[in-house]
């Protein structure tokens, strides 16, 4: 017997080993499997299909490579996706690669076998064939481009209008008509806008879409049909002579051909209905009043058709501008233009810098307009030293603004001469010149001329700087931190600071506390569930309607915590229960309860069938009580949604095409600053687009450069404006705040409080605020700790730190304000010198005023005494918009 048992054990061991070896070897023996498939072997020209290659059971493999196919655009969809499956005795891993395959013309295309090397073995897939046909838009989609011009010059603007006609989907049998916004939502991603891309991008950024105007036009059968007309306007500037094209405009739609019925779940919305909205269909149609009711009929697209049209432009020919008679000052501007100039200071010493602002307004392409070449204007170079470098400008709607520095040679200079701007007028076909008005200035003699410090020129020699420093007028300067700050400009450089997280940090702790309250409320939910079960049991076993009424009163009073007038009463009266339900917003539910109570009072001596009907109605009311929500619950949900939206709505900053140029400007400005050319450094920093690169480092360096520029009447005001703009970008910039307070000369205590590191103050405030709410949250679960003392301490610290932070903000935060940068200004009733003077402000340099509106060359401001008026734009610097 023992020998038989020993043999059985050995046999069992051998079988187990064989099974184990088999299980281990089976996965390894499976060779890699390569499969290829397409989403459809029939496609439309211009509309992509998906090509997929799946590699199974390969420990390693090379990515598959698809050879180019003439007539097909094959684009990878990115990195492969991976999946794995492990089962009894088998396992499988898969790597899936996908491509978008877009036919470019009609025909049958063959994608050759794809070679894949997996686990050292090369395999090829089967051949894939695709048949592409051209989408026949017929009368469903029509696109036209209109222009009133047929001959233009190179650089002359062409006004274009793209009109897209989409036939409205109408189903008279089902009483359905899709709206213009719904039809536009069927626009395909394959659409190419060409010259209209900028207009569409601007609409997208503003979360807008073209408005469809309902028009009647004949269809292919010659009958009147309803179309939606969408119009997109654009301006085209031809850059070379010859025929003008639209740069490949292609309009693609996925047109709905059939809308069918489907059943949706209780309370849910179909994807199609979510897209259409509630009021899309005609009144009294599908969705009706039972939106939150039981199973209901909804609509969805059951058949669609891709459509594509390529609008053509009537022949427009661009002519080359004539070279005969072209003036030497011509810089390529085509259109009609006017030029204006403003000087920052009209009372200077010989050799002192004068900031000259040049504004060019016109009808052409302002981005390509170049500044007039100042070094070629003899009347200007005879009296002033000017830069011979091209000037960078900023486009503001229909004008371009250039800023440079000029220096009068001697005290005989009495005016800045008229600056000419030459352009080609396409209407007259001739070159014309516009002139600015001369600017009268007063120049007094200087001991040493300072002509070597001009923006964008070579730095001055050491001897000249030493001589200049001796003759420069000295002022009683406070102690400022004037060291150059390293500046970094990048794609996502918006001056990331602690201020960007203040709102989420303040809102998050109360939300955590709210979640704690909700979690604590789960216990109450369990109790209500038990109470519901007991009530249902009482109603089932009740033999009379009065017993059901008592059970309902007891349940509703406990469920909604109805207060009683007499503490001796076990339950409040029915009228009190109904009044409480209405007071918390459950009006419809209260009506149902009242109707049931009236029926129960009338049914005390009715038949058994009526009693059973009453019982079922009562049970339905009890079950529906779970879905009723008081008004505060919806408010809490709304608050939570708003918080999530605030946290998720962090700003995105896109890359700038001028990033490289801006970095180069910063390097030139730093070099000029370290060489003592402070005016040149300031002008370079001003040319950086501050709306695109919101860097407090640039603005602090700009303020330091203005302070050391040597212009005693302007440096303080321009420095103050620059520091305020830096604090508008990053209120936690301690250097900008300290320099600003030093300029303003605040009292000692105020300076000490406001000069505390704001980041540290904010961290303390947020930490104390979070600790306060955390203490309250813990209190929800236990009170076995001195929570009152801890909460009180946290509250005091949070209030103190918050008050300090608020004081720091108030000292430097001037939204929608500006700084006057001239000694004496005159407020006028309108935006021009011809308007009456409202008020004259003496010693105005450095005053902070509120600005209300801007117009070319002028800014409307409100002075400290509340008087409003207009100032020239060169006498005021806007802090924030």
Coordinates of N, CA, C and O in Angstrom, one line a residue, residues 81-163:
X81 N -0.1 53.4 -28.8 CA -0.8 53.0 -27.6 C -0.4 51.6 -27.3 O -0.2 50.7 -28.1
X82 N -0.4 51.2 -26.0 CA 0.0 49.9 -25.5 C -1.1 49.3 -24.7 O -1.8 50.0 -24.0
X83 N -1.2 48.0 -24.8 CA -2.2 47.2 -24.0 C -1.6 45.8 -23.8 O -0.8 45.3 -24.5
X84 N -2.2 45.2 -22.7 CA -1.7 43.8 -22.4 C -2.9 43.0 -21.8 O -3.8 43.6 -21.3
X85 N -2.8 41.7 -22.0 CA -3.8 40.8 -21.5 C -3.1 39.6 -20.9 O -2.2 39.0 -21.6
X86 N -3.5 39.2 -19.7 CA -2.9 38.0 -19.1 C -4.0 37.1 -18.6 O -4.9 37.5 -17.9
X87 N -4.0 35.9 -19.1 CA -5.1 34.9 -18.8 C -4.4 33.6 -18.4 O -3.2 33.4 -18.4
X88 N -5.3 32.6 -18.1 CA -4.8 31.3 -17.7 C -4.0 30.7 -18.9 O -4.5 30.4 -19.9
X89 N -2.7 30.5 -18.7 CA -1.8 29.9 -19.6 C -1.5 30.7 -20.8 O -0.9 30.2 -21.8
X90 N -1.9 32.0 -20.9 CA -1.6 32.8 -22.1 C -1.5 34.2 -21.6 O -2.0 34.7 -20.6
X91 N -0.7 35.0 -22.4 CA -0.6 36.4 -22.2 C -0.4 37.1 -23.6 O 0.1 36.4 -24.5
X92 N -0.8 38.4 -23.7 CA -0.6 39.0 -24.9 C -0.4 40.5 -24.7 O -1.0 41.1 -23.9
X93 N 0.6 41.1 -25.4 CA 0.9 42.5 -25.4 C 0.7 43.0 -26.8 O 1.0 42.4 -27.8
X94 N 0.2 44.3 -26.9 CA -0.1 44.9 -28.2 C 0.4 46.3 -28.2 O 0.3 47.0 -27.2
X95 N 1.0 46.7 -29.3 CA 1.4 48.0 -29.6 C 0.7 48.5 -30.9 O 0.8 47.8 -31.9
X96 N -0.1 49.6 -30.8 CA -0.9 50.0 -31.9 C -0.4 51.4 -32.4 O -0.3 52.3 -31.6
X97 N -0.1 51.5 -33.7 CA 0.3 52.7 -34.4 C -0.9 53.2 -35.3 O -1.5 52.3 -35.9
X98 N -1.1 54.5 -35.3 CA -2.2 55.0 -36.2 C -1.7 56.2 -37.0 O -0.9 57.0 -36.6
X99 N -2.3 56.2 -38.2 CA -2.0 57.4 -39.1 C -3.3 57.9 -39.7 O -4.3 57.1 -39.8
X100 N -3.3 59.2 -40.0 CA -4.4 59.7 -40.8 C -4.1 59.7 -42.3 O -3.0 60.3 -42.7
X101 N -4.9 59.1 -43.1 CA -4.6 59.0 -44.5 C -5.7 59.9 -45.2 O -6.9 59.6 -45.1
X102 N -5.2 60.9 -45.9 CA -6.1 61.8 -46.6 C -5.9 61.8 -48.1 O -4.8 62.1 -48.6
X103 N -6.9 61.4 -48.9 CA -6.8 61.4 -50.3 C -6.7 62.8 -50.9 O -7.5 63.6 -50.4
X104 N -5.8 63.1 -51.8 CA -5.7 64.4 -52.4 C -6.4 64.5 -53.7 O -6.5 65.6 -54.2
X105 N -6.7 63.4 -54.3 CA -7.4 63.4 -55.6 C -8.2 62.1 -55.7 O -8.1 61.2 -54.9
X106 N -9.1 62.0 -56.7 CA -9.9 60.9 -56.9 C -9.0 59.7 -57.5 O -8.0 59.9 -58.1
X107 N -9.5 58.5 -57.2 CA -8.8 57.3 -57.8 C -8.7 56.2 -56.7 O -9.1 56.3 -55.6
X108 N -8.0 55.1 -57.2 CA -7.7 54.0 -56.3 C -6.2 54.0 -55.9 O -5.4 54.1 -56.8
X109 N -6.0 53.9 -54.6 CA -4.6 54.1 -54.2 C -4.2 52.8 -53.4 O -5.0 52.1 -52.8
X110 N -2.9 52.4 -53.6 CA -2.4 51.2 -53.0 C -1.3 51.6 -52.0 O -0.3 52.2 -52.4
X111 N -1.5 51.2 -50.7 CA -0.5 51.4 -49.7 C 0.3 50.1 -49.7 O -0.2 49.0 -49.4
X112 N 1.6 50.1 -50.1 CA 2.4 48.9 -50.2 C 2.5 48.2 -48.8 O 2.2 48.8 -47.8
X113 N 2.9 46.9 -48.9 CA 3.1 46.2 -47.6 C 4.1 47.0 -46.7 O 5.1 47.6 -47.1
X114 N 3.7 47.0 -45.4 CA 4.5 47.7 -44.4 C 5.4 46.7 -43.7 O 5.0 45.7 -43.2
X115 N 6.8 47.0 -43.7 CA 7.7 46.0 -43.2 C 8.0 46.4 -41.7 O 8.2 47.6 -41.4
X116 N 7.9 45.4 -40.8 CA 8.1 45.6 -39.4 C 9.0 44.5 -38.9 O 8.9 43.4 -39.2
X117 N 10.1 45.0 -38.2 CA 11.0 44.0 -37.6 C 10.7 43.9 -36.1 O 10.8 44.8 -35.3
X118 N 10.3 42.7 -35.7 CA 9.9 42.4 -34.3 C 10.6 41.2 -33.8 O 10.6 40.1 -34.5
X119 N 11.3 41.3 -32.7 CA 12.1 40.2 -32.1 C 13.1 39.6 -33.1 O 13.3 38.4 -33.1
X120 N 13.7 40.5 -33.8 CA 14.7 40.1 -34.8 C 14.2 39.5 -36.1 O 15.0 39.2 -36.9
X121 N 12.9 39.4 -36.2 CA 12.4 38.8 -37.5 C 11.6 39.9 -38.2 O 10.8 40.6 -37.6
X122 N 11.9 40.0 -39.5 CA 11.2 41.0 -40.4 C 9.9 40.4 -40.9 O 9.9 39.2 -41.4
X123 N 8.8 41.1 -40.8 CA 7.5 40.7 -41.3 C 6.9 41.8 -42.2 O 7.3 43.0 -42.0
X124 N 6.0 41.5 -43.1 CA 5.4 42.5 -43.9 C 3.8 42.3 -43.8 O 3.4 41.2 -43.6
X125 N 3.1 43.4 -43.9 CA 1.7 43.3 -43.8 C 1.1 43.1 -45.2 O 1.8 43.1 -46.2
X126 N -0.2 43.0 -45.2 CA -0.9 42.9 -46.5 C -1.0 44.2 -47.2 O -0.8 45.3 -46.5
X127 N -1.3 44.2 -48.4 CA -1.5 45.4 -49.2 C -2.9 46.0 -48.8 O -3.8 45.3 -48.6
X128 N -2.9 47.4 -48.7 CA -4.1 48.1 -48.4 C -4.5 49.0 -49.6 O -3.7 49.7 -50.1
X129 N -5.8 48.8 -50.0 CA -6.3 49.6 -51.2 C -7.4 50.5 -50.7 O -8.3 50.1 -50.0
X130 N -7.3 51.7 -51.2 CA -8.3 52.7 -50.8 C -8.9 53.4 -52.1 O -8.1 53.7 -53.0
X131 N -10.2 53.5 -52.2 CA -10.8 54.1 -53.3 C -11.4 55.5 -52.9 O -12.2 55.5 -51.9
X132 N -10.9 56.5 -53.5 CA -11.3 57.9 -53.1 C -12.2 58.5 -54.2 O -11.9 58.4 -55.4
X133 N -13.3 59.1 -53.8 CA -14.2 59.8 -54.7 C -14.3 61.2 -54.3 O -14.1 61.5 -53.1
X134 N -14.6 62.1 -55.2 CA -14.7 63.5 -54.9 C -16.1 63.8 -54.3 O -17.1 63.3 -54.9
X135 N -16.2 64.5 -53.2 CA -17.4 64.8 -52.6 C -18.2 65.8 -53.5 O -17.7 66.8 -53.9
X136 N -19.4 65.4 -53.8 CA -20.3 66.3 -54.6 C -21.2 67.1 -53.7 O -22.2 66.6 -53.2
X137 N -20.8 68.4 -53.4 CA -21.6 69.2 -52.5 C -22.9 69.5 -53.1 O -23.9 69.8 -52.4
X138 N -23.0 69.5 -54.5 CA -24.3 69.8 -55.1 C -24.8 71.2 -54.6 O -24.1 72.2 -54.6
X139 N -26.1 71.2 -54.2 CA -26.7 72.5 -53.8 C -26.7 72.6 -52.3 O -27.4 73.5 -51.7
X140 N -26.1 71.6 -51.6 CA -26.1 71.6 -50.1 C -25.1 72.6 -49.5 O -25.3 73.2 -48.5
X141 N -24.0 72.8 -50.2 CA -22.9 73.7 -49.7 C -22.4 74.5 -50.9 O -21.9 74.0 -51.9
X142 N -22.4 75.8 -50.8 CA -21.9 76.8 -51.8 C -21.0 77.8 -51.2 O -21.3 78.3 -50.1
X143 N -19.9 78.1 -51.8 CA -19.0 79.1 -51.2 C -18.6 80.0 -52.3 O -18.2 79.6 -53.5
X144 N -18.6 81.3 -52.0 CA -18.2 82.3 -53.0 C -17.3 83.4 -52.3 O -17.5 83.7 -51.2
X145 N -16.4 83.9 -53.1 CA -15.5 85.0 -52.6 C -15.7 86.2 -53.5 O -15.7 86.1 -54.8
X146 N -16.0 87.4 -52.9 CA -16.4 88.6 -53.7 C -15.4 89.7 -53.3 O -14.9 89.8 -52.2
X147 N -15.1 90.5 -54.3 CA -14.2 91.7 -54.2 C -14.6 92.7 -55.2 O -15.0 92.4 -56.4
X148 N -14.6 94.0 -54.9 CA -15.0 95.0 -55.8 C -13.8 95.5 -56.7 O -14.0 96.3 -57.5
X149 N -12.6 95.0 -56.4 CA -11.4 95.4 -57.1 C -11.0 94.3 -58.1 O -11.2 93.1 -57.9
X150 N -10.4 94.7 -59.2 CA -9.9 93.8 -60.2 C -8.5 94.1 -60.5 O -7.7 93.2 -61.1
X151 N -8.0 95.3 -60.3 CA -6.6 95.7 -60.5 C -6.1 96.5 -59.3 O -6.7 97.4 -58.8
X152 N -5.0 96.0 -58.7 CA -4.4 96.7 -57.6 C -2.9 96.7 -57.8 O -2.3 96.1 -58.7
X153 N -2.2 97.5 -56.9 CA -0.8 97.5 -56.8 C -0.3 96.6 -55.7 O -1.0 96.3 -54.8
X154 N 0.9 96.1 -55.8 CA 1.5 95.3 -54.8 C 1.5 96.1 -53.5 O 2.0 97.3 -53.4
X155 N 1.0 95.5 -52.4 CA 0.9 96.2 -51.1 C -0.4 96.9 -50.9 O -0.6 97.4 -49.8
X156 N -1.2 97.1 -52.0 CA -2.5 97.8 -51.8 C -3.5 96.8 -51.2 O -3.6 95.6 -51.6
X157 N -4.3 97.2 -50.2 CA -5.2 96.3 -49.6 C -6.4 95.9 -50.5 O -6.9 96.7 -51.3
X158 N -6.7 94.6 -50.5 CA -7.9 94.1 -51.2 C -8.9 93.6 -50.2 O -8.6 92.8 -49.3
X159 N -10.1 94.2 -50.2 CA -11.2 93.8 -49.3 C -11.9 92.6 -49.9 O -12.5 92.7 -51.0
X160 N -11.9 91.5 -49.2 CA -12.5 90.2 -49.6 C -13.6 89.8 -48.7 O -13.6 90.1 -47.5
X161 N -14.7 89.2 -49.3 CA -15.8 88.7 -48.5 C -16.0 87.2 -48.9 O -16.3 87.0 -50.1
X162 N -15.9 86.3 -47.9 CA -16.2 84.9 -48.2 C -17.6 84.6 -47.7 O -18.0 84.9 -46.5
X163 N -18.5 84.2 -48.6 CA -19.9 83.9 -48.3 C -20.1 82.4 -48.5 O -19.9 81.9 -49.6

